[in-house]
Amino acid sequence: MNQVVAIAVNTFKETIRDRVLAVIVVFALLMIVGGLWLGSISLGEQGRMMKDFGLVAVTLFGLVVAVFIAAGLVHKEVEKRTVFVLFSKPVGRAAFIAGKFVGLCATMAVVLAGMGVFLFLLVWAVAGEASGMLLVAVLMVYVQLLAIMAVTIFFSTLGSAILASVLGICVFVAGQLSHNVLALTRLGQNAVTEALSWVVYVVIPNLAAVDVKAGAVGESTLAWGEVAVWTGYLLAYVVVVLALAALVFRRKEF
Amino acid sequence: MTGQSALRIAGLHKAVHVGFRRRRVDILRGVDLEVAGNDVFGLLGPNGAGKTTTVKVALGLMRPTSGSVELGVPGVSHVGYLPENPYFYDYLSGREFLGFCARLFGLGAERRRERVEALLREVGLQDAAGVHLRKYSKGMLQRVGIAQALVNDPELVLLDEPMTGLDPVGRVEVKRIIQGLQERGKTVLFNSHILSDVHELCTRVAIMREGRVAWSGTVDEALDEAATLEEFFMRTVTA
């Protein structure tokens, strides 16, 4: 446990002190501010447009941060040979993967909380709406990104950082669509394609199930029970993927 | 640990498969080595002889293809290791880095602070303790590397090319640290190309060639057969 905490704290320091992260966050905040312009040209829908645009910005920039940092975390340690220092000490491979993930989770929490609170205050100041649902939507973006970070770390134990980044983004996109694919193949009534889409549905995390952006901007009502169940599913998915990453990483030699 | 074996390696083989066609390359071809407790042991050999691989297998960073490694200490928590050309986390200060290493051994906050400050003094980095490692010179990095290898007060210390990149002052300091370790009853195994340092520090040496130990014995035994250690080394690796 000591090792996990030590590696998590070190990873948090590493990522939060990264200047690239600061640049991405500044861009995200600028894009959220850009929502003001969109709101100003939409008649009577300023608040909704700002929230909509702001949540998309939070998701996209959150994804960029999550994928690119997660892809480099393990890879950088191997490439720069800091693993020699770590694994010559009583540090298990599973503790290493867990520590890296927890540290990145802390960084993502700070980044998303910063962007979420900024968006909340902006909507409040400009449109006069103090929408707590905005913060809930950002929290659910965080849950989605936890799964993507775990998947990206898993891929980074298999191959290069670039490949892990690309696959991480692919899983994010597929995770938004997997339930639609399953529904479509059921309409076709073909047993083979339905079975294949079931496999994809099980392997790819169903991210759309915890997406509450539409509810946050007032476009739909939310079934909170279902959201809670799917959140539990995503957290279990994270544990399984990290366990697989630890298994793969255990076989590595340095 | 005096008299006991601190490290015993028997029949160690290590093969890796490289390239698209997975060509087999034998790095170690049956290494036999024994390091006695409280000894300063020099592992010599030309580049590619298998010195670093031997140390990595001993530490568990690589798995042996066959053969055995026995540590004379309870586990890696009693071993210290300085890798060759070390690179550390450049976003951390020297003090933060050593604190991180101490935390990996489960040292509590108070004990950690004491240990880190003592090590910073020992390697002469107390004035640069708050500076980020990216601003450290090669010699400073080597010294912080030695400090991290000693953070757990290990019984067995493995140093891979500890003198590389050091100026004469740095080399004297590192030699002083190694001698201090021996005086405190520790066992030191180090790889080096600098034969004068090996002559000065080591009681026993092993010379590796093409993945095997070509010769092993005391420095005095080597000097009985040649005028200088350098001459003996050249004769052994070119035989």
mmCIF file of N, CA, C and O in Angstrom, chain B residues 51-99:
data_model
loop_
_atom_site.group_PDB
_atom_site.id
_atom_site.type_symbol
_atom_site.label_atom_id
_atom_site.label_comp_id
_atom_site.label_asym_id
_atom_site.label_seq_id
_atom_site.Cartn_x
_atom_site.Cartn_y
_atom_site.Cartn_z
ATOM 1 N N LYS B 51 28.134 -7.796 -17.875
ATOM 2 C CA LYS B 51 28.211 -7.328 -16.479
ATOM 3 C C LYS B 51 26.865 -6.762 -16.016
ATOM 4 O O LYS B 51 26.328 -7.159 -14.974
ATOM 5 N N THR B 52 26.321 -5.842 -16.804
ATOM 6 C CA THR B 52 25.058 -5.200 -16.416
ATOM 7 C C THR B 52 23.925 -6.217 -16.387
ATOM 8 O O THR B 52 23.089 -6.205 -15.476
ATOM 9 N N THR B 53 23.903 -7.124 -17.370
ATOM 10 C CA THR B 53 22.849 -8.145 -17.407
ATOM 11 C C THR B 53 22.923 -9.033 -16.164
ATOM 12 O O THR B 53 21.885 -9.380 -15.575
ATOM 13 N N THR B 54 24.144 -9.378 -15.755
ATOM 14 C CA THR B 54 24.305 -10.205 -14.551
ATOM 15 C C THR B 54 23.673 -9.510 -13.342
ATOM 16 O O THR B 54 22.934 -10.124 -12.566
ATOM 17 N N VAL B 55 23.958 -8.216 -13.220
ATOM 18 C CA VAL B 55 23.412 -7.450 -12.089
ATOM 19 C C VAL B 55 21.888 -7.363 -12.187
ATOM 20 O O VAL B 55 21.172 -7.533 -11.189
ATOM 21 N N LYS B 56 21.386 -7.133 -13.415
ATOM 22 C CA LYS B 56 19.928 -7.014 -13.593
ATOM 23 C C LYS B 56 19.221 -8.323 -13.257
ATOM 24 O O LYS B 56 18.141 -8.310 -12.645
ATOM 25 N N VAL B 57 19.813 -9.426 -13.650
ATOM 26 C CA VAL B 57 19.192 -10.722 -13.317
ATOM 27 C C VAL B 57 19.229 -10.934 -11.806
ATOM 28 O O VAL B 57 18.258 -11.401 -11.206
ATOM 29 N N ALA B 58 20.350 -10.546 -11.179
ATOM 30 C CA ALA B 58 20.468 -10.707 -9.725
ATOM 31 C C ALA B 58 19.378 -9.922 -9.005
ATOM 32 O O ALA B 58 18.867 -10.341 -7.960
ATOM 33 N N LEU B 59 18.988 -8.774 -9.596
ATOM 34 C CA LEU B 59 17.978 -7.915 -8.966
ATOM 35 C C LEU B 59 16.547 -8.299 -9.344
ATOM 36 O O LEU B 59 15.598 -7.743 -8.808
ATOM 37 N N GLY B 60 16.404 -9.188 -10.309
ATOM 38 C CA GLY B 60 15.055 -9.563 -10.740
ATOM 39 C C GLY B 60 14.492 -8.655 -11.817
ATOM 40 O O GLY B 60 13.311 -8.742 -12.153
ATOM 41 N N LEU B 61 15.325 -7.744 -12.368
ATOM 42 C CA LEU B 61 14.846 -6.891 -13.458
ATOM 43 C C LEU B 61 14.738 -7.689 -14.748
ATOM 44 O O LEU B 61 14.005 -7.337 -15.664
ATOM 45 N N MET B 62 15.516 -8.773 -14.826
ATOM 46 C CA MET B 62 15.427 -9.718 -15.946
ATOM 47 C C MET B 62 15.316 -11.118 -15.364
ATOM 48 O O MET B 62 15.827 -11.370 -14.268
ATOM 49 N N ARG B 63 14.623 -11.983 -16.118
ATOM 50 C CA ARG B 63 14.502 -13.377 -15.658
ATOM 51 C C ARG B 63 15.625 -14.214 -16.280
ATOM 52 O O ARG B 63 15.923 -14.045 -17.468
ATOM 53 N N PRO B 64 16.226 -15.108 -15.494
ATOM 54 C CA PRO B 64 17.265 -15.954 -16.084
ATOM 55 C C PRO B 64 16.649 -16.997 -17.006
ATOM 56 O O PRO B 64 15.524 -17.457 -16.761
ATOM 57 N N THR B 65 17.364 -17.340 -18.069
ATOM 58 C CA THR B 65 16.915 -18.449 -18.920
ATOM 59 C C THR B 65 17.144 -19.762 -18.178
ATOM 60 O O THR B 65 16.303 -20.658 -18.201
ATOM 61 N N SER B 66 18.284 -19.866 -17.515
ATOM 62 C CA SER B 66 18.538 -20.987 -16.599
ATOM 63 C C SER B 66 19.611 -20.547 -15.606
ATOM 64 O O SER B 66 20.231 -19.502 -15.770
ATOM 65 N N GLY B 67 19.816 -21.353 -14.594
ATOM 66 C CA GLY B 67 20.787 -21.011 -13.562
ATOM 67 C C GLY B 67 20.104 -20.419 -12.341
ATOM 68 O O GLY B 67 18.878 -20.279 -12.318
ATOM 69 N N SER B 68 20.907 -20.106 -11.345
ATOM 70 C CA SER B 68 20.287 -19.621 -10.100
ATOM 71 C C SER B 68 21.027 -18.420 -9.531
ATOM 72 O O SER B 68 22.222 -18.231 -9.755
ATOM 73 N N VAL B 69 20.258 -17.606 -8.821
ATOM 74 C CA VAL B 69 20.803 -16.445 -8.106
ATOM 75 C C VAL B 69 20.336 -16.547 -6.660
ATOM 76 O O VAL B 69 19.140 -16.688 -6.409
ATOM 77 N N GLU B 70 21.275 -16.529 -5.746
ATOM 78 C CA GLU B 70 20.913 -16.550 -4.318
ATOM 79 C C GLU B 70 21.445 -15.294 -3.664
ATOM 80 O O GLU B 70 22.653 -15.046 -3.682
ATOM 81 N N LEU B 71 20.523 -14.518 -3.097
ATOM 82 C CA LEU B 71 20.957 -13.339 -2.350
ATOM 83 C C LEU B 71 21.210 -13.771 -0.910
ATOM 84 O O LEU B 71 20.415 -14.516 -0.339
ATOM 85 N N GLY B 72 22.303 -13.297 -0.342
ATOM 86 C CA GLY B 72 22.589 -13.630 1.059
ATOM 87 C C GLY B 72 21.887 -12.708 2.031
ATOM 88 O O GLY B 72 22.215 -12.670 3.211
ATOM 89 N N VAL B 73 20.925 -11.941 1.516
ATOM 90 C CA VAL B 73 20.125 -11.033 2.358
ATOM 91 C C VAL B 73 18.659 -11.448 2.194
ATOM 92 O O VAL B 73 18.329 -12.155 1.232
ATOM 93 N N PRO B 74 17.785 -11.026 3.139
ATOM 94 C CA PRO B 74 16.400 -11.524 3.082
ATOM 95 C C PRO B 74 15.608 -11.183 1.812
ATOM 96 O O PRO B 74 14.646 -11.836 1.484
ATOM 97 N N GLY B 75 15.998 -10.181 1.067
ATOM 98 C CA GLY B 75 15.256 -9.835 -0.156
ATOM 99 C C GLY B 75 15.757 -8.520 -0.716
ATOM 100 O O GLY B 75 16.713 -7.930 -0.181
ATOM 101 N N VAL B 76 15.097 -8.030 -1.801
ATOM 102 C CA VAL B 76 15.578 -6.795 -2.436
ATOM 103 C C VAL B 76 15.433 -5.580 -1.523
ATOM 104 O O VAL B 76 16.056 -4.545 -1.772
ATOM 105 N N SER B 77 14.649 -5.697 -0.467
ATOM 106 C CA SER B 77 14.527 -4.560 0.452
ATOM 107 C C SER B 77 15.834 -4.349 1.236
ATOM 108 O O SER B 77 15.989 -3.343 1.911
ATOM 109 N N HIS B 78 16.763 -5.304 1.132
ATOM 110 C CA HIS B 78 18.067 -5.162 1.794
ATOM 111 C C HIS B 78 19.179 -4.943 0.775
ATOM 112 O O HIS B 78 20.350 -5.110 1.086
ATOM 113 N N VAL B 79 18.778 -4.623 -0.448
ATOM 114 C CA VAL B 79 19.758 -4.406 -1.522
ATOM 115 C C VAL B 79 19.630 -2.969 -2.030
ATOM 116 O O VAL B 79 18.527 -2.424 -2.099
ATOM 117 N N GLY B 80 20.744 -2.356 -2.360
ATOM 118 C CA GLY B 80 20.726 -1.031 -2.978
ATOM 119 C C GLY B 80 21.296 -1.147 -4.383
ATOM 120 O O GLY B 80 22.183 -1.967 -4.625
ATOM 121 N N TYR B 81 20.788 -0.344 -5.319
ATOM 122 C CA TYR B 81 21.232 -0.466 -6.713
ATOM 123 C C TYR B 81 21.347 0.899 -7.373
ATOM 124 O O TYR B 81 20.421 1.709 -7.312
ATOM 125 N N LEU B 82 22.499 1.126 -7.988
ATOM 126 C CA LEU B 82 22.689 2.317 -8.816
ATOM 127 C C LEU B 82 22.813 1.858 -10.257
ATOM 128 O O LEU B 82 23.765 1.151 -10.612
ATOM 129 N N PRO B 83 21.849 2.205 -11.136
ATOM 130 C CA PRO B 83 21.974 1.784 -12.541
ATOM 131 C C PRO B 83 23.060 2.577 -13.268
ATOM 132 O O PRO B 83 23.465 3.644 -12.809
ATOM 133 N N GLU B 84 23.453 2.034 -14.418
ATOM 134 C CA GLU B 84 24.442 2.722 -15.261
ATOM 135 C C GLU B 84 23.791 3.948 -15.903
ATOM 136 O O GLU B 84 22.625 3.900 -16.287
ATOM 137 N N ASN B 85 24.536 5.018 -16.045
ATOM 138 C CA ASN B 85 24.005 6.280 -16.600
ATOM 139 C C ASN B 85 22.611 6.573 -16.061
ATOM 140 O O ASN B 85 21.648 6.618 -16.819
ATOM 141 N N PRO B 86 22.499 6.785 -14.783
ATOM 142 C CA PRO B 86 21.147 6.888 -14.203
ATOM 143 C C PRO B 86 20.397 8.125 -14.690
ATOM 144 O O PRO B 86 20.990 9.173 -14.936
ATOM 145 N N TYR B 87 19.099 7.942 -14.855
ATOM 146 C CA TYR B 87 18.198 9.059 -15.153
ATOM 147 C C TYR B 87 17.112 9.009 -14.095
ATOM 148 O O TYR B 87 16.561 7.941 -13.825
ATOM 149 N N PHE B 88 16.844 10.142 -13.497
ATOM 150 C CA PHE B 88 15.807 10.154 -12.471
ATOM 151 C C PHE B 88 14.715 11.149 -12.865
ATOM 152 O O PHE B 88 14.811 11.778 -13.902
ATOM 153 N N TYR B 89 13.718 11.269 -12.003
ATOM 154 C CA TYR B 89 12.571 12.128 -12.327
ATOM 155 C C TYR B 89 12.996 13.595 -12.279
ATOM 156 O O TYR B 89 13.197 14.144 -11.202
ATOM 157 N N ASP B 90 13.112 14.219 -13.466
ATOM 158 C CA ASP B 90 13.713 15.549 -13.483
ATOM 159 C C ASP B 90 12.788 16.647 -12.954
ATOM 160 O O ASP B 90 13.215 17.775 -12.765
ATOM 161 N N TYR B 91 11.522 16.326 -12.701
ATOM 162 C CA TYR B 91 10.597 17.326 -12.160
ATOM 163 C C TYR B 91 10.625 17.327 -10.632
ATOM 164 O O TYR B 91 9.916 18.094 -9.993
ATOM 165 N N LEU B 92 11.425 16.428 -10.035
ATOM 166 C CA LEU B 92 11.540 16.385 -8.579
ATOM 167 C C LEU B 92 12.853 17.034 -8.150
ATOM 168 O O LEU B 92 13.829 17.021 -8.896
ATOM 169 N N SER B 93 12.864 17.574 -6.951
ATOM 170 C CA SER B 93 14.134 18.054 -6.400
ATOM 171 C C SER B 93 14.872 16.853 -5.816
ATOM 172 O O SER B 93 14.267 15.778 -5.629
ATOM 173 N N GLY B 94 16.152 17.034 -5.518
ATOM 174 C CA GLY B 94 16.929 15.940 -4.933
ATOM 175 C C GLY B 94 16.292 15.433 -3.649
ATOM 176 O O GLY B 94 16.194 14.223 -3.426
ATOM 177 N N ARG B 95 15.828 16.352 -2.834
ATOM 178 C CA ARG B 95 15.210 15.958 -1.551
ATOM 179 C C ARG B 95 13.908 15.186 -1.800
ATOM 180 O O ARG B 95 13.660 14.158 -1.166
ATOM 181 N N GLU B 96 13.092 15.688 -2.743
ATOM 182 C CA GLU B 96 11.819 14.997 -3.049
ATOM 183 C C GLU B 96 12.077 13.589 -3.582
ATOM 184 O O GLU B 96 11.380 12.640 -3.224
ATOM 185 N N PHE B 97 13.087 13.479 -4.449
ATOM 186 C CA PHE B 97 13.383 12.173 -5.052
ATOM 187 C C PHE B 97 13.809 11.157 -3.992
ATOM 188 O O PHE B 97 13.327 10.022 -3.975
ATOM 189 N N LEU B 98 14.694 11.587 -3.104
ATOM 190 C CA LEU B 98 15.146 10.657 -2.061
ATOM 191 C C LEU B 98 13.990 10.321 -1.105
ATOM 192 O O LEU B 98 13.867 9.186 -0.643
ATOM 193 N N GLY B 99 13.132 11.310 -0.848
ATOM 194 C CA GLY B 99 11.946 11.058 -0.005
ATOM 195 C C GLY B 99 11.030 10.035 -0.658
ATOM 196 O O GLY B 99 10.494 9.130 0.013
#
